[in-house]
Coordinates of C-alpha atoms in Angstrom, one line a residue:
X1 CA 9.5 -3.3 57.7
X2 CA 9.8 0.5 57.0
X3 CA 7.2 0.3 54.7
X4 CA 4.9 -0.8 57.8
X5 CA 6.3 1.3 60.3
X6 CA 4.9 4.1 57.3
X7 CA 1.5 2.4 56.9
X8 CA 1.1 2.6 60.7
X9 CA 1.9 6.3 60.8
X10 CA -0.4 7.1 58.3
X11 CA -3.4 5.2 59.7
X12 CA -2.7 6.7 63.0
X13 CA -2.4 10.3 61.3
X14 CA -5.5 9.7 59.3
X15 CA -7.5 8.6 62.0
X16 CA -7.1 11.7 64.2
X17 CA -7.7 14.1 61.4
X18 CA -10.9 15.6 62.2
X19 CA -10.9 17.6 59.0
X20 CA -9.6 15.2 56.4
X21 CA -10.6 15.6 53.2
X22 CA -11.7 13.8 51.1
X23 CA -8.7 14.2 48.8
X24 CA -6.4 12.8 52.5
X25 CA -8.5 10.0 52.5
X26 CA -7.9 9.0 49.0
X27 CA -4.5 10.0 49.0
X28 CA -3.5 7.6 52.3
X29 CA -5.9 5.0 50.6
X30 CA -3.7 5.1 47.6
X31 CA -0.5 5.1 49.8
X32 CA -2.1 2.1 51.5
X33 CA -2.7 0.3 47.9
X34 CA 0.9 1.0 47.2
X35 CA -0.2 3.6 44.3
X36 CA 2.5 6.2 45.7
X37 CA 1.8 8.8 42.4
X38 CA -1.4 9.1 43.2
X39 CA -0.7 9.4 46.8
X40 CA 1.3 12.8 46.7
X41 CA -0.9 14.1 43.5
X42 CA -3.9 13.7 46.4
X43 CA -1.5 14.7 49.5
X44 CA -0.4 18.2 47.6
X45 CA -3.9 18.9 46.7
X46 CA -5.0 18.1 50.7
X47 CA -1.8 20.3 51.5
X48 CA -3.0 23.5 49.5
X49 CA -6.5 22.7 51.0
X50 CA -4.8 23.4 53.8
X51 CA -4.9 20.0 55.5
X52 CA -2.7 20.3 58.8
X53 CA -0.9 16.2 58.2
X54 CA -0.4 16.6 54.4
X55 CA 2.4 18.6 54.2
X56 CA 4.4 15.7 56.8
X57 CA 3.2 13.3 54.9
X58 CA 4.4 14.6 52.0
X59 CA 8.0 15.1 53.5
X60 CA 8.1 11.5 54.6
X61 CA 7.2 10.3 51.4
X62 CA 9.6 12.2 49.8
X63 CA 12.6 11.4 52.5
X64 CA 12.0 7.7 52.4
X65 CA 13.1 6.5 48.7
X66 CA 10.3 4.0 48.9
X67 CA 7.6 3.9 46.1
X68 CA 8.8 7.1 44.4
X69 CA 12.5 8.2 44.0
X70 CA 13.8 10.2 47.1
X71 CA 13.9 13.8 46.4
X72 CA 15.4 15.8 49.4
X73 CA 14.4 19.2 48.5
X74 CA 11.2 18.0 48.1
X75 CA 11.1 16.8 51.4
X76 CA 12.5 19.2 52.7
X77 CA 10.2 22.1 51.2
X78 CA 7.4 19.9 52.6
X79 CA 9.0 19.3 56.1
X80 CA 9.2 23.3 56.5
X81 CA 5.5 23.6 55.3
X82 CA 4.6 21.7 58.4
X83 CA 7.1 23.3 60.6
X84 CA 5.0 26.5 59.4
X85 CA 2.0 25.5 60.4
X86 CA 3.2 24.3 63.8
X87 CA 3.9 21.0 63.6
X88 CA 7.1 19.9 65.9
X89 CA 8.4 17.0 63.9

């Protein structure tokens, strides 16, 4: 169920994204295939791009112990990227 809820949030996110690039687009692709390494390898490129959802993403990944191991700090570090850049949540 979480792992849809997920799914949902990053199609949504991904289809509002009027800049995503191309390393986003691969990166939820792979999230979406269930290939989570390549996922945050393509998310933390899109986030030093600059990409305004990667960081979030990133976070979320990184808070929800599914795929890849949960790392707090990580998500954390991620989570206070976005709050940088202005995102709210």
């Amino acid at each position: 169920m979480r792992r849809w809820t997920a799914v949902a949030l990053l199609t949504l996110i991904a289809s509002t994204a009027s800049t995503a690039s191309t390393n986003f687009e691969d990166a939820i692709a792979a999230y979406k295939r269930g290939d989570f390494s390549l996922a945050v390898r393509g998310l933390r490129a899109a986030a030093n791009e600059g990409h305004p959802d990667a960081p979030y993403i990133l976070g979320f990944i990184f808070s929800s112990d599914e795929g890849i191991a949960a790392d707090y700090l990580e998500a954390v570090k991620w989570f206070r990227t976005a709050a940088k850049q202005g995102d709210a949540e």
